């Protein structure tokens, strides 16, 4: 059974930095797209950043230039380096991996449990 565990959230002052991590465990063939999403209170979950197996990245406009997504395929892990944090970045952050269980299978979405990021002004 595949499981994602994300971590690294916390309380930080505006302008500070945090680094989120997400690691997948279990049996599977490959992890294709890795991504981070966030959900603030009263708002819908939104895309923050994604990275493909070939390290092609995509960012929400609101985080471009401040956040950097990366991955380590040897560790089945993704990271989100968040710099110059703003109060509006406050949210629960979730990792999302599109995982293929077998060589001929299709990708399925797996989610981490979420990690709280709070940015004080």
XYZ file of C-alpha atoms in Angstrom:
121
model
C 0.000 0.000 0.000
C 1.366 3.383 -0.999
C 1.624 6.069 1.646
C 2.814 9.664 1.501
C 4.152 11.408 4.559
C 4.709 15.158 4.448
C 6.422 17.302 7.034
C 8.258 20.556 7.637
C 5.481 22.984 8.361
C 5.457 25.383 11.261
C 5.097 28.957 12.432
C 7.354 31.561 10.859
C 7.444 35.336 10.657
C 6.839 37.128 7.385
C 9.981 37.111 5.300
C 11.138 33.830 6.760
C 11.679 30.433 5.159
C 10.472 26.866 5.528
C 11.259 23.637 3.690
C 8.575 21.022 3.253
C 9.323 17.377 2.545
C 7.190 14.515 1.280
C 8.239 10.884 0.979
C 6.414 7.965 -0.562
C 6.626 4.423 0.766
C 5.219 1.115 -0.430
C 5.444 -0.857 -3.655
C 5.009 0.866 -7.007
C 6.608 1.126 -10.429
C 7.219 4.860 -10.768
C 6.327 8.291 -9.499
C 5.582 10.644 -12.335
C 4.435 14.117 -11.359
C 5.086 15.314 -7.831
C 3.311 18.383 -6.562
C 2.359 20.587 -3.668
C -1.091 22.052 -3.056
C -2.414 24.220 -0.274
C -5.746 25.002 1.315
C -6.407 28.069 3.420
C -9.439 28.276 5.739
C -12.615 28.861 3.768
C -10.874 28.469 0.428
C -10.535 25.743 -2.155
C -7.392 23.670 -2.432
C -5.037 25.255 -4.947
C -1.966 24.204 -6.865
C 1.328 25.562 -5.588
C 3.926 23.781 -7.716
C 4.563 20.614 -9.678
C 7.634 18.837 -11.015
C 7.861 16.056 -13.590
C 10.310 13.170 -13.758
C 12.339 15.277 -16.182
C 12.406 18.143 -13.682
C 10.024 20.356 -15.618
C 8.444 22.655 -13.082
C 5.266 24.685 -12.883
C 4.368 27.289 -10.259
C 1.341 29.274 -9.231
C 1.855 32.927 -10.083
C 1.563 33.857 -6.409
C 4.687 31.867 -5.465
C 6.923 32.328 -8.503
C 10.348 33.582 -7.526
C 9.813 32.682 -3.863
C 9.163 28.933 -3.815
C 11.256 26.166 -5.382
C 10.097 22.605 -5.889
C 12.588 19.765 -6.252
C 12.635 15.985 -6.151
C 14.965 13.139 -5.315
C 13.906 10.048 -7.222
C 16.343 7.852 -5.278
C 14.431 8.685 -2.105
C 10.938 8.910 -3.640
C 10.789 12.397 -2.196
C 9.730 15.893 -3.115
C 10.647 19.141 -1.436
C 9.262 22.660 -1.395
C 11.655 25.411 -0.374
C 9.609 28.445 0.610
C 11.379 31.787 0.964
C 10.119 35.312 1.569
C 6.982 33.917 3.143
C 3.917 36.132 3.409
C 0.888 35.931 5.716
C -1.221 34.986 2.698
C 0.874 31.815 2.341
C -0.735 30.533 5.539
C -2.480 27.243 4.745
C -2.327 23.492 5.116
C 0.101 22.215 2.485
C -0.459 18.809 0.897
C 1.882 16.828 -1.307
C 0.429 14.966 -4.259
C 2.181 12.247 -6.226
C 0.902 10.642 -9.413
C 2.048 7.066 -8.968
C 1.998 4.148 -11.387
C 1.778 0.828 -9.581
C 2.850 -1.429 -12.472
C 4.687 -0.902 -15.749
C 1.471 -1.144 -17.784
C -0.744 0.547 -15.246
C -2.111 4.068 -15.098
C -1.257 6.886 -12.743
C -3.234 7.330 -9.540
C -3.262 10.301 -7.213
C -1.912 9.923 -3.697
C -1.993 12.630 -1.050
C -0.027 13.388 2.066
C -1.826 14.080 5.329
C -1.041 17.795 5.179
C 1.283 20.033 7.133
C 0.294 23.415 8.572
C 2.222 26.510 7.533
C 1.456 29.686 9.461
C 3.093 32.987 8.576
C 2.726 35.795 11.083
C 2.879 39.444 10.106
